[in-house]
Coordinates of C-alpha atoms and ligand atoms in Angstrom, one line a residue:
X34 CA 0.0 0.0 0.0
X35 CA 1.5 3.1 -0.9
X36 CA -1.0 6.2 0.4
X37 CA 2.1 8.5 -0.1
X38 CA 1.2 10.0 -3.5
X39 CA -0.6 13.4 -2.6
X40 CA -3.4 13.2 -5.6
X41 CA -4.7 10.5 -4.0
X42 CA -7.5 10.2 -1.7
X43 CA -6.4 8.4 1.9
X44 CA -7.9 5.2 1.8
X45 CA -10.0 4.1 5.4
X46 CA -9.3 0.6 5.7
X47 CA -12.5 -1.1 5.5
X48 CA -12.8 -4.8 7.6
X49 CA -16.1 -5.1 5.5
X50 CA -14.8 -6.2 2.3
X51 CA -11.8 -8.2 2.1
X52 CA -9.6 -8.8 -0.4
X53 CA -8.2 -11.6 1.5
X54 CA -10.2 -13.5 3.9
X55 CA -6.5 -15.0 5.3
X56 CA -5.8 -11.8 6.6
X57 CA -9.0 -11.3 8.3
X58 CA -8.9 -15.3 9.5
X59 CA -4.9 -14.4 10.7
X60 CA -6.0 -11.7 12.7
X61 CA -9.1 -13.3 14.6
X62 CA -6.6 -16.1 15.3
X63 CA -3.8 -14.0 16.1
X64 CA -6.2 -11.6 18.5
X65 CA -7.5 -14.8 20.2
X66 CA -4.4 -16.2 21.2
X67 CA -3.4 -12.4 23.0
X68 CA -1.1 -13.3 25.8
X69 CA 1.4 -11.3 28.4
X70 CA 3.8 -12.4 30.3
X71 CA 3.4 -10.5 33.4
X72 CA 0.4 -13.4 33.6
X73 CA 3.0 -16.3 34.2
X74 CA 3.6 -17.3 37.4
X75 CA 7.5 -18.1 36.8
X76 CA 8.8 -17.9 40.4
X77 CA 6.7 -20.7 40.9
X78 CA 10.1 -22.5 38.8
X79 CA 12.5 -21.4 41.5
X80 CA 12.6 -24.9 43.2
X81 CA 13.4 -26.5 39.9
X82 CA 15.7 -24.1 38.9
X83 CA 18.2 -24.5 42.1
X84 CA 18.4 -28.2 41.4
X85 CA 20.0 -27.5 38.6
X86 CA 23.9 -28.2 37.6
X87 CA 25.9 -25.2 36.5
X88 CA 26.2 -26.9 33.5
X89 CA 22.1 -26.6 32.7
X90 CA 22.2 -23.0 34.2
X91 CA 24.7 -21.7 31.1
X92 CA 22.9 -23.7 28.6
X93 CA 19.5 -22.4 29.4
X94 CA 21.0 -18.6 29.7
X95 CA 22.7 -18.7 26.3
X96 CA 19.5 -20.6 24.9
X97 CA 17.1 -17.3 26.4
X98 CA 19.9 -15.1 25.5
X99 CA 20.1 -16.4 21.9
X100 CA 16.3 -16.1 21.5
X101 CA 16.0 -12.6 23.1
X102 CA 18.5 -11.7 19.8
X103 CA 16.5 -13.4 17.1
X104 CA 13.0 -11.8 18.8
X105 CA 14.7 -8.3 18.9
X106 CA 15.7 -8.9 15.2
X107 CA 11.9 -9.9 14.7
X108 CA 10.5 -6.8 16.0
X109 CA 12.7 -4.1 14.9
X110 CA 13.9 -5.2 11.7
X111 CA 11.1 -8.0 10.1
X112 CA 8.3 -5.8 10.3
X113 CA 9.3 -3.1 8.9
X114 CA 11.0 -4.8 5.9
X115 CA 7.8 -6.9 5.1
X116 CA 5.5 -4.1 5.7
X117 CA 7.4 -2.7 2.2
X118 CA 5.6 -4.9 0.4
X119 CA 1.9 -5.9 1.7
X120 CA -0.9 -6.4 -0.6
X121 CA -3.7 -5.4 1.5
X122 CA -4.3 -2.8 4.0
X123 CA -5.2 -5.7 6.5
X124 CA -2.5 -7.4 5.9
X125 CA -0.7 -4.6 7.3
X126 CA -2.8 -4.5 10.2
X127 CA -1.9 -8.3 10.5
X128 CA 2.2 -6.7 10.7
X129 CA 1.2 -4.4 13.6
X130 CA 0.0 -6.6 15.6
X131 CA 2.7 -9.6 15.3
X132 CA 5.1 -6.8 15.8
X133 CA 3.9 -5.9 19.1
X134 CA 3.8 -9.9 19.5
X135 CA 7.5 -9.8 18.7
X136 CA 8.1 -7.7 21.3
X137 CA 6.3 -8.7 24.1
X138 CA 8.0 -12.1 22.9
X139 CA 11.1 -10.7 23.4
X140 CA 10.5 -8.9 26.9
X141 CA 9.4 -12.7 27.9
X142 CA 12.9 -13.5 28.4
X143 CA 13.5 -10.7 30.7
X144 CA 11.3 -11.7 32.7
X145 CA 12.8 -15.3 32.9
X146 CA 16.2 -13.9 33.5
X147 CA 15.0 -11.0 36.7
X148 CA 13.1 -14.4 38.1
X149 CA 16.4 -17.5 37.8
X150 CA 19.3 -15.1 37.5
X151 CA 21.3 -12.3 38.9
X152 CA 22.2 -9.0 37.6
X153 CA 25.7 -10.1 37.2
X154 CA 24.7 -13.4 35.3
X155 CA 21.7 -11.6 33.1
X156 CA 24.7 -9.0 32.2
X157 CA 27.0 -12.0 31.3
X158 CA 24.2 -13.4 29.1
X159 CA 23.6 -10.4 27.3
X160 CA 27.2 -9.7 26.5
X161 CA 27.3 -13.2 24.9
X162 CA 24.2 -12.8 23.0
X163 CA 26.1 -9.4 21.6
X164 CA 29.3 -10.6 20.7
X165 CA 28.9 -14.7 20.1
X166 CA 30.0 -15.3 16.3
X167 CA 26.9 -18.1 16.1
X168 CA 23.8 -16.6 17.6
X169 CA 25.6 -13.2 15.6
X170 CA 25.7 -15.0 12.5
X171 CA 22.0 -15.7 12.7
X172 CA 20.7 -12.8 13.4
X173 CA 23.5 -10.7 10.9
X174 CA 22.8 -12.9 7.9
X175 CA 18.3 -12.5 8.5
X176 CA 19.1 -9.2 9.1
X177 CA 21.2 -8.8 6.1
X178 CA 19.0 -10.4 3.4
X179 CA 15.8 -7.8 5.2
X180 CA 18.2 -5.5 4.1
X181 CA 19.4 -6.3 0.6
X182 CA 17.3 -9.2 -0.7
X183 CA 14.5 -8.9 -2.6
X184 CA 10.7 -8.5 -1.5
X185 CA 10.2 -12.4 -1.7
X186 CA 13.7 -13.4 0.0
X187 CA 13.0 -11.1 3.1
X188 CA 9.7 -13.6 3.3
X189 CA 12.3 -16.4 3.1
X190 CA 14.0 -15.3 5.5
X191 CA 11.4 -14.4 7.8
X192 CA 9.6 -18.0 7.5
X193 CA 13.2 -19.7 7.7
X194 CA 13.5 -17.6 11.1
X195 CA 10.1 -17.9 12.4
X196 CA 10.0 -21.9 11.7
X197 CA 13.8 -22.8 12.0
X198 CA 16.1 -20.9 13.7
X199 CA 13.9 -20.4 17.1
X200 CA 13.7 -24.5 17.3
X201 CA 17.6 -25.3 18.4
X202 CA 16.5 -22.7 21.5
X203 CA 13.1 -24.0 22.1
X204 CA 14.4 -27.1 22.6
X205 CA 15.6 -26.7 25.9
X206 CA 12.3 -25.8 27.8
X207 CA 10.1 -28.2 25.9
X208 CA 12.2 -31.0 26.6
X209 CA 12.6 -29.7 31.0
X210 CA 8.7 -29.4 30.6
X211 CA 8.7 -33.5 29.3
X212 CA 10.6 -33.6 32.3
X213 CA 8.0 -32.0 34.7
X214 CA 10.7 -29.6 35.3
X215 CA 10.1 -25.9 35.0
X216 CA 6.4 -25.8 33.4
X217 CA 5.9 -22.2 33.6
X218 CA 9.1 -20.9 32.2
X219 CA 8.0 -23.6 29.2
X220 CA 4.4 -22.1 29.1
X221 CA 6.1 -19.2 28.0
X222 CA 7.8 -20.9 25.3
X223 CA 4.8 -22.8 24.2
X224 CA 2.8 -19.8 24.0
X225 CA 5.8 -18.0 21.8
X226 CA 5.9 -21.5 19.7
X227 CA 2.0 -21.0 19.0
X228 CA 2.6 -17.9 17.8
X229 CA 5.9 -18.2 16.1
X230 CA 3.3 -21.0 14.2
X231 CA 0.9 -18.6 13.1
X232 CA 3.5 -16.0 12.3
X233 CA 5.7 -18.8 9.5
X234 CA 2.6 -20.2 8.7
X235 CA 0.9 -16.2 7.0
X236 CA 3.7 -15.0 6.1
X237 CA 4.5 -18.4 4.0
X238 CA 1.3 -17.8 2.6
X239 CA 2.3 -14.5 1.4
X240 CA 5.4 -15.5 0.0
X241 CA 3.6 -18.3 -2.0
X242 CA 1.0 -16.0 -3.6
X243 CA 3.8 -14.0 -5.3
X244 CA 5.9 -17.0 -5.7
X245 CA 3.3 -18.5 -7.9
X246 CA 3.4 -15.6 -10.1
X247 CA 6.8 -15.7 -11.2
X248 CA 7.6 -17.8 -14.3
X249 CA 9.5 -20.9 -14.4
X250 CA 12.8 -19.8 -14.4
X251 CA 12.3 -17.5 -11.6
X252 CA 10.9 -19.7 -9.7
X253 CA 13.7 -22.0 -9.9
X254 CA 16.4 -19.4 -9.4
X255 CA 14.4 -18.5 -6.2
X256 CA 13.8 -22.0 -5.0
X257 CA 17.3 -23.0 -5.5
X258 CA 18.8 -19.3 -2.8
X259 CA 15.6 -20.6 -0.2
X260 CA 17.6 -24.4 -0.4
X261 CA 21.1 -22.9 -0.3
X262 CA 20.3 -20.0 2.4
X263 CA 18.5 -22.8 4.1
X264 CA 21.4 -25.1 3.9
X265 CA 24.0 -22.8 5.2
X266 CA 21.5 -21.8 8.0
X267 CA 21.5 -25.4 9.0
X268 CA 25.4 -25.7 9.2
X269 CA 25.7 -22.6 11.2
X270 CA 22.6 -24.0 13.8
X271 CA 24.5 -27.4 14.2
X272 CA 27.2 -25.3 15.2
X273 CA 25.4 -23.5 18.1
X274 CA 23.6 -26.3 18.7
X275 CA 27.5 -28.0 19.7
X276 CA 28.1 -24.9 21.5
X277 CA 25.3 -25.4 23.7
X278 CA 24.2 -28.3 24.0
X279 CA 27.9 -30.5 24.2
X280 CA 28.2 -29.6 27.5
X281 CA 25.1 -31.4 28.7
X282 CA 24.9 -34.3 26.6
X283 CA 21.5 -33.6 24.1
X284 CA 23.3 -31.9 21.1
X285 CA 22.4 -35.3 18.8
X286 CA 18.5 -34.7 19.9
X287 CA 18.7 -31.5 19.5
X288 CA 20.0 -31.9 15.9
X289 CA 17.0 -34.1 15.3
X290 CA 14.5 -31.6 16.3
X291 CA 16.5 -28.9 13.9
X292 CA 16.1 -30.5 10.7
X293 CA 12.8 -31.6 11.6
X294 CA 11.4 -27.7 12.1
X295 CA 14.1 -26.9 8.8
X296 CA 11.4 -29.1 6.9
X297 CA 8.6 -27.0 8.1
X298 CA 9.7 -23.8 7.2
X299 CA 10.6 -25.2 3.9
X300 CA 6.2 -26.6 3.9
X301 CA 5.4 -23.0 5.0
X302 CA 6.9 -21.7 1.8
X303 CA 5.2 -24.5 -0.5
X304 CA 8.7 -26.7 -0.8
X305 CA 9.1 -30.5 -0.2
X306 CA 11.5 -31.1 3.0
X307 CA 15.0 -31.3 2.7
X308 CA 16.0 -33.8 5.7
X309 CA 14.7 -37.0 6.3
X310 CA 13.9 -36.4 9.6
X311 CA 9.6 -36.7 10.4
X312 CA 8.1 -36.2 13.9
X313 CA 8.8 -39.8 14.6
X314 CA 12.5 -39.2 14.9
X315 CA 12.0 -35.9 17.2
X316 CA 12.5 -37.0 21.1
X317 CA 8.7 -38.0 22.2
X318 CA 9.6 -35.8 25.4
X319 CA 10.1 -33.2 23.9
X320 CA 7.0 -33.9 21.6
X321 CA 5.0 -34.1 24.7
X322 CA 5.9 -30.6 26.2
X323 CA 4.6 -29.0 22.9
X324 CA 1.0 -30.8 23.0
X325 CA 0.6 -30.7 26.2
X326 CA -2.2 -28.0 27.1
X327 CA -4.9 -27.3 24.8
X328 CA -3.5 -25.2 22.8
X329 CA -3.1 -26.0 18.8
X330 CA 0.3 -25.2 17.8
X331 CA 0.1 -26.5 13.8
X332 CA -2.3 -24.9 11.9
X333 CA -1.1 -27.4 8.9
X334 CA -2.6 -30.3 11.4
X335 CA -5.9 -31.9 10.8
X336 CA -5.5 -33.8 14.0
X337 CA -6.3 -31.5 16.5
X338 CA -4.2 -30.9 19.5
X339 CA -0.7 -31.6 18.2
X340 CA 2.4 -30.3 16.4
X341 CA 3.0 -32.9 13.4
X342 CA 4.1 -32.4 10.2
X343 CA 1.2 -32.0 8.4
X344 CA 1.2 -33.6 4.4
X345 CA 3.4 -31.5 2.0
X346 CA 1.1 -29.8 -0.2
X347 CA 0.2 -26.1 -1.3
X348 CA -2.0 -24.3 0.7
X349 CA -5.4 -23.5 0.1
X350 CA -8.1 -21.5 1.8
X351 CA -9.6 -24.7 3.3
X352 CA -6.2 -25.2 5.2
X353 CA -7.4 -21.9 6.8
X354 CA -11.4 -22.4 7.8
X355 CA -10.3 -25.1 9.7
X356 CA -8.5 -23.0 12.4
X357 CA -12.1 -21.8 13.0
Ligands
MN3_37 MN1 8.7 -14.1 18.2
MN3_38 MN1 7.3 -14.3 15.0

């Protein structure tokens, strides 16, 4: 939408008559699933948290610290560089509010880190978010394609972010939670993960609808940077994954769980997977923290209550009515 041009008359958005019923469908669900985390009771975690090595305690700080980059990066930076090219004025009513989302995402962690740590360890954690070459390589590289790529690679991007690059971090609670260790710091992550599910699975959309109108060629071209960017992506997450996960033994699970969430970004941008890995091969622990609850955190599912990898297929609006 460009309202800019002073000729023009200012266009009042009108919720009435949609040129997309996704967007209208996005932002019901979006609206819906409205959370804070001032709502969590996290010190409830306290006597879960001191039982834990100091081993656990640095993996689970640079995991929080690592995410608190990427969901900075998300609402600063995404937004704003996706926002250049919406179709519909809704669907840039559908930005604002998974921008504030991004944020309040990102505040989330803060309040993890005033609850299990101390100002001395929260600074520590910060400064290796700020200066770690892996979580900086993440967040540099998005960053630099939102900056230079083209309209339909800062989607990519965006989706490969949103469905990928969060996992090797979520991990950590989701697999505590299997544990019945530290529920609420995990509802946190569960609620992030329903909405970092939303968020891949509209702007995939989006991405597809222009995909599809690019000839052959281009589509190839394009499909053939989403596999590479993906691919180095991947390299650079079993890296970190090493980094912090090594000391405590899960780094091989962890890997799993990677490539299985690399496939779903690749389904939320109309691609078959690249790994071989399915939800089968993904830890049933850690399977279990992200069902458990009632809340629906795969829109792709027909199931229900559940996070599988739904059948590879392009979307359609039906994939959308049944969120209702
Ligand atoms: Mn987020
Ligand atoms: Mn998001």
């Amino acid at each position: 939408m460009n309202q800019k041009q002073s000729q023009q008359p200012y266009i009042a958005i009108n919720w009435n008559q949609m040129e997309d019923m996704i967007d209208k469908l996005t932002w019901e669900k979006l609206t819906e699933q409205f959370w804070l985390d001032t709502r969590i009771p996290l010190s409830n975690d306290l006597d879960d948290w001191r039982t834990f090595s100091k081993e656990e305690k640095d993996m689970f700080g640079k995991v929080f610290g690592g995410l608190t980059l990427l969901d900075t990066l998300q609402s600063e930076d995404a937004i704003e560089r996706l926002r250049q090219s919406v179709r519909t004025q809704h669907e840039e009513a559908v930005l604002n509010n998974i921008q504030f989302m991004e944020s309040v995402h990102a505040k989330s962690y803060s309040s993890i880190f005033s609850t299990l740590n101390t100002k001395t360890e929260i600074d520590d954690i910060f400064k290796w978010a700020n200066s770690n070459e892996v979580i900086q390589f993440k967040a540099l590289r998005i960053n630099d394609i939102y900056k230079n790529g083209t309209d339909l690679e800062a989607k990519a991007a965006s989706v490969i972010l949103e469905s990928f690059l969060f996992y090797s971090g979520f991990f950590a609670p989701l697999y505590y939670l299997g544990n019945n260790k530290i529920p609420n710091v995990a509802e946190i992550i569960k609620l992030i993960v329903r909405d970092e599910s939303v968020h891949g699975t509209y702007i995939g959309y989006k991405f597809q609808i222009e995909f599809n109108q690019l000839d052959e060629k281009e589509q190839e071209k394009l499909k053939n940077w989403v596999f590479q960017t993906l691919y180095e992506f991947y390299q650079n997450e079993v890296k970190f994954t090493q980094e912090v996960y090594d000391p405590i033994g899960l780094t091989e699970k962890v890997k799993t769980f990677i490539r299985y969430n690399a496939n779903k970004a690749l389904q939320n941008l109309g691609f078959d997977p690249l790994f071989p890995d399915t939800a089968d091969d993904v830890d049933p622990i850690v399977m279990n923290g992200i069902s458990t609850g009632s809340s629906n955190h795969d829109f792709f599912s027909q199931v229900g209550n559940s996070y599988l990898l739904g059948q590879v297929e392009a979307m359609a609006d039906d994939d959308y009515t049944n969120w209702l």
